[in-house]
Coordinates of C-alpha atoms in Angstrom, one line a residue:
X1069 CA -22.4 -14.0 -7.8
X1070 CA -18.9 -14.4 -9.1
X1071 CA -17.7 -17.8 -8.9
X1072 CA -13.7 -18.4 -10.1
X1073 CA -13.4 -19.9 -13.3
X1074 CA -10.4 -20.4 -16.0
X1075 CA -10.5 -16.9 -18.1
X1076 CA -12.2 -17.4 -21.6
X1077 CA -9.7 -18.1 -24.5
X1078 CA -10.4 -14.7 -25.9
X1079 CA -9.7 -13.1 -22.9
X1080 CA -6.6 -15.0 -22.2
X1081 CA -3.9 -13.8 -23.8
X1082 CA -4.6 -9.7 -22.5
X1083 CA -5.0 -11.5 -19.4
X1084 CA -2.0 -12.9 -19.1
X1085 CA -0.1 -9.8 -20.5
X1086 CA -1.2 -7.7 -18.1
X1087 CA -0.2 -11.1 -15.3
X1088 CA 3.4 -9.8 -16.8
X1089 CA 3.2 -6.1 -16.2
X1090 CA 2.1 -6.8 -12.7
X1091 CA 4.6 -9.6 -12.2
X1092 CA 7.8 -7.6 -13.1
X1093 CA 6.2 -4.3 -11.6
X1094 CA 5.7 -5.9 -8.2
X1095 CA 9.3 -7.0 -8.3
X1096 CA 10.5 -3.7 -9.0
X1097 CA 8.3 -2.3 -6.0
X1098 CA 9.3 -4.4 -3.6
X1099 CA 12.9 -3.9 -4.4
X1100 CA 12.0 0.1 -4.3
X1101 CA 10.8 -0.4 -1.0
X1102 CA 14.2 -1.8 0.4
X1103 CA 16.4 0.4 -1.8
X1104 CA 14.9 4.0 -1.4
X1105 CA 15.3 3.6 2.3
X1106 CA 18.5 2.4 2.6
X1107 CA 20.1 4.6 -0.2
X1108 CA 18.8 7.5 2.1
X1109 CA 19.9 6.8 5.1
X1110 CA 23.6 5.7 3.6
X1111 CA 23.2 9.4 2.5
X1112 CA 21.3 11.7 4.8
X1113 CA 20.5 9.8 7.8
X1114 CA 17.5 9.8 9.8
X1115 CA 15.8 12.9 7.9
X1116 CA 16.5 10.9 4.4
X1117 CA 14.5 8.1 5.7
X1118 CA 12.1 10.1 6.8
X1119 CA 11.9 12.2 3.7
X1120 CA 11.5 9.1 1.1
X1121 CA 9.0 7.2 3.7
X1122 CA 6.6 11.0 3.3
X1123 CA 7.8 11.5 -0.8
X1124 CA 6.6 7.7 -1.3
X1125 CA 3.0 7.9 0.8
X1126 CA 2.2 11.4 -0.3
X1127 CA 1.5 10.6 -3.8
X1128 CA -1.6 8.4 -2.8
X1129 CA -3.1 11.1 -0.3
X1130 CA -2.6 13.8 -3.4
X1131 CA -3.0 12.2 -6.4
X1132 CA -5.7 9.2 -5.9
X1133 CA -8.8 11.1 -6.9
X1134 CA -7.3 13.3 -9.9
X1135 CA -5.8 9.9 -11.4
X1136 CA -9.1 7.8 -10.5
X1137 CA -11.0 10.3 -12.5
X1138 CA -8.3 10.4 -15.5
X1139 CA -8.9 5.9 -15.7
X1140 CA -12.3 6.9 -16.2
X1141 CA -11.9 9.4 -19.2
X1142 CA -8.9 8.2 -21.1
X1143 CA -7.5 4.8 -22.7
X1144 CA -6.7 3.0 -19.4
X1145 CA -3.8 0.9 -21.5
X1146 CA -2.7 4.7 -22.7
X1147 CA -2.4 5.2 -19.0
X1148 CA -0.6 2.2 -17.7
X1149 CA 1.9 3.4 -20.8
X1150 CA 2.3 6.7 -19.6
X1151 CA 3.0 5.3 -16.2
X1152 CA 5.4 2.7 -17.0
X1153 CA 7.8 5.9 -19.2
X1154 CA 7.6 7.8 -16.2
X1155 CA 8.7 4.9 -13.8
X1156 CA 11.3 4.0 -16.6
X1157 CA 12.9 7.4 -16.6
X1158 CA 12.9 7.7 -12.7
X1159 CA 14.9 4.3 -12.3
X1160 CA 17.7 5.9 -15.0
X1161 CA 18.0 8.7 -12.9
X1162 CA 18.7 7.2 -9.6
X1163 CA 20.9 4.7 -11.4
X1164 CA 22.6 7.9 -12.2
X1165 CA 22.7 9.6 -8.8
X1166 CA 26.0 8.7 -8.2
X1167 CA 27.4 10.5 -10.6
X1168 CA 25.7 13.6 -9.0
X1169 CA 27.6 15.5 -6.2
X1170 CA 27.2 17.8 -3.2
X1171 CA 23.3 17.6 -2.6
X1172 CA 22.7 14.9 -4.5
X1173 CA 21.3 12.7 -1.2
X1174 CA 18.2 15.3 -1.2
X1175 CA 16.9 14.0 -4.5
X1176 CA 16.3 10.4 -3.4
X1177 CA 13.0 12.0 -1.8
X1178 CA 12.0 13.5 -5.7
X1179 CA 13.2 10.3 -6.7
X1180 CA 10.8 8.6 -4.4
X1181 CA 8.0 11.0 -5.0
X1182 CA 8.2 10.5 -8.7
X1183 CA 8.3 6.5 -8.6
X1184 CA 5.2 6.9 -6.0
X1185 CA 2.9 8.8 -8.2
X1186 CA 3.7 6.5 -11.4
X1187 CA 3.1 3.2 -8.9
X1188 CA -0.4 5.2 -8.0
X1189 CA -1.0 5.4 -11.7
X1190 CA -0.1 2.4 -13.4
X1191 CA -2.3 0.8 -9.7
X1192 CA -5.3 2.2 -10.6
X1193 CA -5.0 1.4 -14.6
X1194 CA -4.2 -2.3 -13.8
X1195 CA -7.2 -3.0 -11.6
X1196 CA -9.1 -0.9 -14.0
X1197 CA -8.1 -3.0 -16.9
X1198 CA -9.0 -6.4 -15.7
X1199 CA -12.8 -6.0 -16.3
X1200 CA -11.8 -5.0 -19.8
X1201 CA -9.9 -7.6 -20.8
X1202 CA -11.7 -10.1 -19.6
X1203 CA -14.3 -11.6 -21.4
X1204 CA -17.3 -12.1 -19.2
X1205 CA -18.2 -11.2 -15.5
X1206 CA -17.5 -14.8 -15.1
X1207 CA -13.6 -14.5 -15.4
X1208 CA -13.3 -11.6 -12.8
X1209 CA -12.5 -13.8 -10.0
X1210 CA -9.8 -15.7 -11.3
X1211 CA -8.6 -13.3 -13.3
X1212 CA -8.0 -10.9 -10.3
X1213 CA -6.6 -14.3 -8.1
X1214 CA -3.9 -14.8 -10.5
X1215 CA -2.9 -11.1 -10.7
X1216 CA -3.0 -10.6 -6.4
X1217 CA -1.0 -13.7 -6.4
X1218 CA 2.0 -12.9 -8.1
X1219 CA 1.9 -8.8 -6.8
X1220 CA 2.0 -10.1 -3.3
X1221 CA 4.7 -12.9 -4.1
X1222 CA 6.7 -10.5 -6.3
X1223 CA 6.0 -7.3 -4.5
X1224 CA 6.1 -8.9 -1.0
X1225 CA 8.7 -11.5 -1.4
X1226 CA 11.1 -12.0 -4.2
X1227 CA 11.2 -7.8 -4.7
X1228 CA 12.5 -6.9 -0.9
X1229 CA 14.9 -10.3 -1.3
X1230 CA 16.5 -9.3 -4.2
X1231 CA 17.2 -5.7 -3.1
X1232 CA 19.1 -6.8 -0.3
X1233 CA 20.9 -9.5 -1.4
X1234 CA 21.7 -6.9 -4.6
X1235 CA 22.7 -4.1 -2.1
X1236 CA 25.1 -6.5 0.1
X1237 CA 27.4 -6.9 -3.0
X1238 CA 27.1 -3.8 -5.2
X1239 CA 24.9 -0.3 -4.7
X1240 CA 25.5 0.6 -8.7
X1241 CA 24.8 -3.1 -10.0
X1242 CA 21.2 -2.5 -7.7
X1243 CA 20.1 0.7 -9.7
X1244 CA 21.0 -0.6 -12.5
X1245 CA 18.6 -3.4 -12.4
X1246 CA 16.3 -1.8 -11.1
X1247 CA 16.3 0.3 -14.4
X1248 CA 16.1 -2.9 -16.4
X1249 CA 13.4 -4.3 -14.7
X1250 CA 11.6 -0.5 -15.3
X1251 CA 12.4 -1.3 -19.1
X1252 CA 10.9 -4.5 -18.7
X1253 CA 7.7 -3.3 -17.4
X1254 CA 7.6 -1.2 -19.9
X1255 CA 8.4 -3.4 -22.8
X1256 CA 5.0 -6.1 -21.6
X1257 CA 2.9 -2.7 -20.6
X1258 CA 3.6 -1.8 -24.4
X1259 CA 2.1 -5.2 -25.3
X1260 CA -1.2 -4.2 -24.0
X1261 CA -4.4 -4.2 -25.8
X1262 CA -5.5 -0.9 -26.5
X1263 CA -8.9 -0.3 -24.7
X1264 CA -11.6 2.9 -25.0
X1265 CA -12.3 5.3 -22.4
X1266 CA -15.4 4.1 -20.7
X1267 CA -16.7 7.9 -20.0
X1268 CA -16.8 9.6 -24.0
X1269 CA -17.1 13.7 -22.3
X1270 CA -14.3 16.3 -22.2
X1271 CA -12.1 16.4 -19.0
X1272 CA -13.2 19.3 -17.0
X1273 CA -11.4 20.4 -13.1
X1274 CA -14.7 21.4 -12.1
X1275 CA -16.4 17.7 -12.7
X1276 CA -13.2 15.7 -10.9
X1277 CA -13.8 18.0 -8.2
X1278 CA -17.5 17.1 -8.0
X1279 CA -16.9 13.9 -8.4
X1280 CA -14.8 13.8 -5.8
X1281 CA -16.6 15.5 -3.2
X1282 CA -19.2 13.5 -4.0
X1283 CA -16.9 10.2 -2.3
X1284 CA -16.5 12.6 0.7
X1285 CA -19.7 13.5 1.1
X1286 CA -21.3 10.2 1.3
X1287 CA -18.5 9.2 4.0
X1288 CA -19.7 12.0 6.1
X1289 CA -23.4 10.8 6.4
X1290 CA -22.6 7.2 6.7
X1291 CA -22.0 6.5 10.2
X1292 CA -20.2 3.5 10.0
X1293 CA -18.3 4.7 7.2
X1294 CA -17.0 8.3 9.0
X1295 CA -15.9 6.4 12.3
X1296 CA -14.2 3.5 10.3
X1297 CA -12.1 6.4 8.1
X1298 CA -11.4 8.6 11.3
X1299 CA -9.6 5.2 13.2
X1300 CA -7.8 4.2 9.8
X1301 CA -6.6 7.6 9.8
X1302 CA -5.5 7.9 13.2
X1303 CA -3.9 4.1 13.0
X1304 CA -2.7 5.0 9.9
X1305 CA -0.7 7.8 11.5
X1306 CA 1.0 5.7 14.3
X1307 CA 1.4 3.3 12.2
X1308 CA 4.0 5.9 9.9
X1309 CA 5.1 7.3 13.0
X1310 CA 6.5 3.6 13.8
X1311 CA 7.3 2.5 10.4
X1312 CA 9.3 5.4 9.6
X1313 CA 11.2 5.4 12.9
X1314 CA 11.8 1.0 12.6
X1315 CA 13.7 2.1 9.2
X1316 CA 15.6 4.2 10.8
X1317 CA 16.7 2.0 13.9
X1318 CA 16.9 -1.2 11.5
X1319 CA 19.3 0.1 9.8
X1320 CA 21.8 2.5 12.0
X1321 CA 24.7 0.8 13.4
X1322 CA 24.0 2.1 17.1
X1323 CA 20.3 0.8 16.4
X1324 CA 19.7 -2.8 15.2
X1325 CA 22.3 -2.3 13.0
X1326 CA 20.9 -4.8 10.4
X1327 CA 22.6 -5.1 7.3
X1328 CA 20.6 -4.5 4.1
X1329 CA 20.1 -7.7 3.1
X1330 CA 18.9 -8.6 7.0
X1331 CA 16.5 -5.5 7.0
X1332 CA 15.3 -7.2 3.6
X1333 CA 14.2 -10.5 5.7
X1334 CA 12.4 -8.5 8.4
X1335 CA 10.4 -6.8 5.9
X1336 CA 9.6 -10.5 4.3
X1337 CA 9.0 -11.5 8.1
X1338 CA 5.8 -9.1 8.2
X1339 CA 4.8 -10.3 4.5
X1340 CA 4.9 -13.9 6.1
X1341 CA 2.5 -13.0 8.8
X1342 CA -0.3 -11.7 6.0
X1343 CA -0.3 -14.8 4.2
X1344 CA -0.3 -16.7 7.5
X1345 CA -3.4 -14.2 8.6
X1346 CA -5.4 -14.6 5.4
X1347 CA -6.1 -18.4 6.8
X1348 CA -7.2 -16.9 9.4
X1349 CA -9.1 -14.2 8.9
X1350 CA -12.4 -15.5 7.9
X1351 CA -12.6 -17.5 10.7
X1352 CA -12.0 -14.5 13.1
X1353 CA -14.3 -12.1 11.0
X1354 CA -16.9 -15.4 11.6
X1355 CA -16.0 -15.3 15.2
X1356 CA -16.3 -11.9 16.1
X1357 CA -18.5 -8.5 15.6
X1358 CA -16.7 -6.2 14.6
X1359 CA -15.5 -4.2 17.4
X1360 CA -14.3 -7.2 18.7
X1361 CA -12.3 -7.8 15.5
X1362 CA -11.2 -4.7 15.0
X1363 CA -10.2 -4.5 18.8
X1364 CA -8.3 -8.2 18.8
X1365 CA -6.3 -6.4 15.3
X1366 CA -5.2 -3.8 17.2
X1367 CA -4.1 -5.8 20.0
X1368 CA -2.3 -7.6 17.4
X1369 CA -0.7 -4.1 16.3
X1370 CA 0.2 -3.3 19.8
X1371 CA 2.8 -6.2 20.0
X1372 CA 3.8 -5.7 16.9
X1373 CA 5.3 -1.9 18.5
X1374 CA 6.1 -2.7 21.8
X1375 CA 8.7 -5.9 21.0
X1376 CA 11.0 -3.8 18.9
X1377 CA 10.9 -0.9 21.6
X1378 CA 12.1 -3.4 24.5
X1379 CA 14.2 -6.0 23.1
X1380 CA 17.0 -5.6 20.5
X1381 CA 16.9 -9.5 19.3
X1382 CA 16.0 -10.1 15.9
X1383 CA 14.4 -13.1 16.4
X1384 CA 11.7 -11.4 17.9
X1385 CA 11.8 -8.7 16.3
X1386 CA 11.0 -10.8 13.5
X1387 CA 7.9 -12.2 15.5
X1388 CA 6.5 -9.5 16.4
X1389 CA 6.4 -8.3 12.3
X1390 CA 4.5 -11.5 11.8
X1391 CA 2.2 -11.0 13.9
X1392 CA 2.2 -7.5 12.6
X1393 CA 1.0 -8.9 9.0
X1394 CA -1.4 -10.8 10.4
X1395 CA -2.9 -8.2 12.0
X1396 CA -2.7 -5.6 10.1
X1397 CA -4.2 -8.0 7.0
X1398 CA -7.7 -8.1 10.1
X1399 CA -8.0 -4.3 10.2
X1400 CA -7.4 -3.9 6.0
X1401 CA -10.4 -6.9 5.4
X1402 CA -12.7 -5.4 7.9
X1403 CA -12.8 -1.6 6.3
X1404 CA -12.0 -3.2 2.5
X1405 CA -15.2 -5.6 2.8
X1406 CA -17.0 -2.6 5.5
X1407 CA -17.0 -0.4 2.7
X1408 CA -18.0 -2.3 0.0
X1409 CA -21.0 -3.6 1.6
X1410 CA -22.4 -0.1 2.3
X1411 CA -21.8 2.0 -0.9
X1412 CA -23.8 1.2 -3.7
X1413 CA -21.9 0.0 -6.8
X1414 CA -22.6 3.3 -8.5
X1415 CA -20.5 5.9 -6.3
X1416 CA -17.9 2.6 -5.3
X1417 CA -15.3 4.0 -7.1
X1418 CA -15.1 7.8 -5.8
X1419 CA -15.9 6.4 -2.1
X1420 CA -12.7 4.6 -2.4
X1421 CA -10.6 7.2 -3.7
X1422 CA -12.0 9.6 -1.0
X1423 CA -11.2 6.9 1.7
X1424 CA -7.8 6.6 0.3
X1425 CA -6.9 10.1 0.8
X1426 CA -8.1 10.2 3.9
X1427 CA -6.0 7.3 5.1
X1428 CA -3.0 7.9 3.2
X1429 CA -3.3 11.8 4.6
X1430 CA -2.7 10.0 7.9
X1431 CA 0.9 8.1 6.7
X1432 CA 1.9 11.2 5.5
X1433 CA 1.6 13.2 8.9
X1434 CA 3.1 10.1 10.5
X1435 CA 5.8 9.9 8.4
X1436 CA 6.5 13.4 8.8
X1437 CA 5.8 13.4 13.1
X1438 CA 8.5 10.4 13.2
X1439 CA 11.3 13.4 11.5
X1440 CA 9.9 15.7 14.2
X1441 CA 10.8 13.4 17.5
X1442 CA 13.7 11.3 15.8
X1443 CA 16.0 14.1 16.9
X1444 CA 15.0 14.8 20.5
X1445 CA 13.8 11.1 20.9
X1446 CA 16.0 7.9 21.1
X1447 CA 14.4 5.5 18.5
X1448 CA 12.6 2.4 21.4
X1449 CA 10.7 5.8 23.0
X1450 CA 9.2 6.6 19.9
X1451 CA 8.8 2.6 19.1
X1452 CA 6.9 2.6 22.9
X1453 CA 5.0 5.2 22.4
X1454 CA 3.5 4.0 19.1
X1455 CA 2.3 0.9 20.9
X1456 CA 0.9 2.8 23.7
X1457 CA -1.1 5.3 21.0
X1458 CA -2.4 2.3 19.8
X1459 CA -3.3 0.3 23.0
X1460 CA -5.2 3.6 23.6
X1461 CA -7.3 3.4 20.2
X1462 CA -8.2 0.2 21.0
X1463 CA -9.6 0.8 24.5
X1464 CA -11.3 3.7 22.6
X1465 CA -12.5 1.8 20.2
X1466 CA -13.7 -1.2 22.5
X1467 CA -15.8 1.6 24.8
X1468 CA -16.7 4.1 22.5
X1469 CA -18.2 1.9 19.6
X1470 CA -21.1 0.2 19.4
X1471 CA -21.8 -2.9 17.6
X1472 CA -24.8 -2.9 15.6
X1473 CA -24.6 0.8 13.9
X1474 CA -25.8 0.4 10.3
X1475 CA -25.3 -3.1 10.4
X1476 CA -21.9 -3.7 11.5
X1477 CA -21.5 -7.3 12.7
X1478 CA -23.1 -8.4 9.5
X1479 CA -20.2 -6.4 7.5
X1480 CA -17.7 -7.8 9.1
X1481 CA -18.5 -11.3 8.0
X1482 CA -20.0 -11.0 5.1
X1483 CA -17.8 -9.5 3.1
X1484 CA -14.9 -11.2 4.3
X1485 CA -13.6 -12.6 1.1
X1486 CA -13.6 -9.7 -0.6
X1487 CA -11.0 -7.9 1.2
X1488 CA -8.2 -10.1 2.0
X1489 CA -5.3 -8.9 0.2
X1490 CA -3.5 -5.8 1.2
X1491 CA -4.1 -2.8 0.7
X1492 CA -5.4 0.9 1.5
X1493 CA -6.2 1.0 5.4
X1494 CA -4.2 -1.0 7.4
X1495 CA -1.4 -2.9 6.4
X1496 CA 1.2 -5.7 6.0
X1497 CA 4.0 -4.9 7.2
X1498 CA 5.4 -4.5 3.7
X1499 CA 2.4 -5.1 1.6
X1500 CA 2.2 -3.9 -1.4
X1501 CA -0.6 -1.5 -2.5
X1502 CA -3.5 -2.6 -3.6
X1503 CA -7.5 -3.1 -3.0

């Protein structure tokens, strides 16, 4: 078993390199995640916000398995580099935007799509890495601690906070650093060791594809597995359906009408609420099987939709996105620590990847369902209807699931240190990706 110990000297200094990249990378994505948003709806209204929440979830339903299966065959420090150019070039050109004219609203969405699949990237080299760099089995723990602790301060925090405050005073000054902080990951990522591919065989399609199917294929015949995918997918889905539509009635003036920096501090409200849960999740996965913790997460959920939908005041509003973390920090342990306790190390990596599509498939149909209603639906229906979707799945759940299949009330608590950042399935409110 792992226990956490200070990383070895020679491992430290890679170590704390690649604590750099993810430091200034998690700042730059948690301002990305105020600024895209914003910039569209300033431009294109609803339909821009709803175009850069589908353009930034897509890349993880399209491009986790082809990416997954490139760590695996080429210099994962060669791919983090790769990454970190692409991001680079993507911050210049929407620091440039305004000089654009005419259409130029419509390419925050390309914009957003391009800074998603380079964030997809450089997430699946970083984690990669780690094992790598460190140098014993020993140092994985703390290692991994010290890298999950500044990506959910800087990502979850300081990122969103600096956007808005940024965006209150000056859109151009905004971009602008965000392009410097794109340079900065850069300039650290360069600093990287550079590692060999672990797999020494050619690329071929034909073999990513098998691979692939191969993580698909063993969800399908693992009970447990298939029914925890299928209700990630379908929460997943509301979930977009709700997030995309909060955006959009945060920040319109005949909605909440929050400014950007206040739409910045109800995103940190929901980051609040996962650190506050991860106390308390072990305690609750201890308590409870789990259908009655995944039940007691989505009851958590339901709030979380229904305050927005019937009260305009942002103080609870706010509440209701801290419980939202909380919860949403349950569901992502239970299916993070579910999963890993019934696939075998061996195929881990392509079950993961073929979850991930699955799940994120369902943000992007939310996402895009929230720009069908938005225009033939005032915002608090959609936001009431969300909660009631998911009030639904979890009578569903609570009647239609037995405890006990392959072993679930042991999964639930037995794993449930391994999942508790944020991640894949459920969510923080604005966690960043990860697990």
């Amino acid at each position: 078993m792992l226990t956490p110990t200070s990383t070895g000297a020679r491992a430290a200094s890679p170590v704390r390199l690649l604590r750099r990249v993810s430091t200034v990378s998690s700042l730059e994505d948690g301002a990305f995640t105020v600024v895209l948003p914003v910039l569209a709806q300033k431009s294109a209204g609803d339909m821009g916000v709803v175009a850069v929440f589908i353009a930034l979830t897509a890349p993880w339903a399209l491009t986790s398995l082809p990416l997954g299966y490139l760590a695996d065959h080429v210099s994962r420090t060669r791919l983090a580099k790769g990454a970190a150019f692409g991001r680079l070039g993507f911050a210049v050109f929407l620091a440039a935007l305004p000089l654009w004219t005419g259409s130029a609203q419509w390419l925050f969405p390309a914009v957003a799509f391009g800074l998603g699949t380079c964030g997809v990237a450089s997430e699946i080299a970083r984690q990669s890495l780690v094992p790598q760099l460190v140098s014993g089995p020993e140092d994985l723990v703390s290692a991994n601690v010290e890298i999950t602790k500044v990506s959910q301060l800087y990502g979850a925090f300081v990122g969103p906070l600096l956007a808005g405050a940024l965006l209150t005073w000056n859109q151009a000054l905004t971009t602008t650093v965000l392009a410097v902080l794109a340079a900065l990951t850069l300039l650290f990522t360069l600093l990287l060791p550079a590692v060999p591919p672990l797999r020494d065989e050619p690329m071929r399609p034909r073999t990513m594809v098998k691979d692939g199917l191969g993580g698909f294929r063993y969800i399908w015949r693992t009970r447990t597995l298939l029914a925890l995918a299928a209700s990630s997918c379908l929460v997943s889905a509301i979930w977009y359906v709700w997030e995309t539509t909060f955006a959009a009635y945060a920040l319109a003036d005949d909605g909440l009408g929050v400014s950007e920096l206040g739409y910045s501090l109800l995103l940190l409200s929901g980051a609040a609420g996962g650190f506050v849960g991860a106390r308390l999740v072990q305690r609750m996965l201890s308590a409870f099987p789990l259908r009655g913790a995944l039940t007691l997460s989505l009851v958590g959920w339901t709030v979380w939709f229904a305050v927005p939908a019937f009260t305009t005041n942002l103080l609870a509003v706010a509440g209701s996105l801290v419980v939202g973390g909380c919860s949403g920090l349950l569901w992502n342990t239970i299916s993070i620590s579910v999963r890993q306790l019934v696939t075998s190390v061996e195929i881990l990596g392509r079950t993961t990847a073929a979850y991930r599509v699955v799940t994120r498939t369902g943000r992007v149909v939310g996402a895009a369902l929230a720009g069908v209603l938005m225009p033939h639906m005032p915002w608090q229906h959609i936001l009431a209807a969300c909660a009631g979707a998911i009030a639904l799945t979890a009578v569903a759940l609570r009647f239609l699931y037995r405890d006990g299949d392959d072993g679930d009330r042991t999964s639930a608590g037995a794993g449930a240190g391994a999942g508790t950042g944020t991640g894949d399935d459920g969510a923080g409110a604005s966690a960043k990706e990860g697990a």
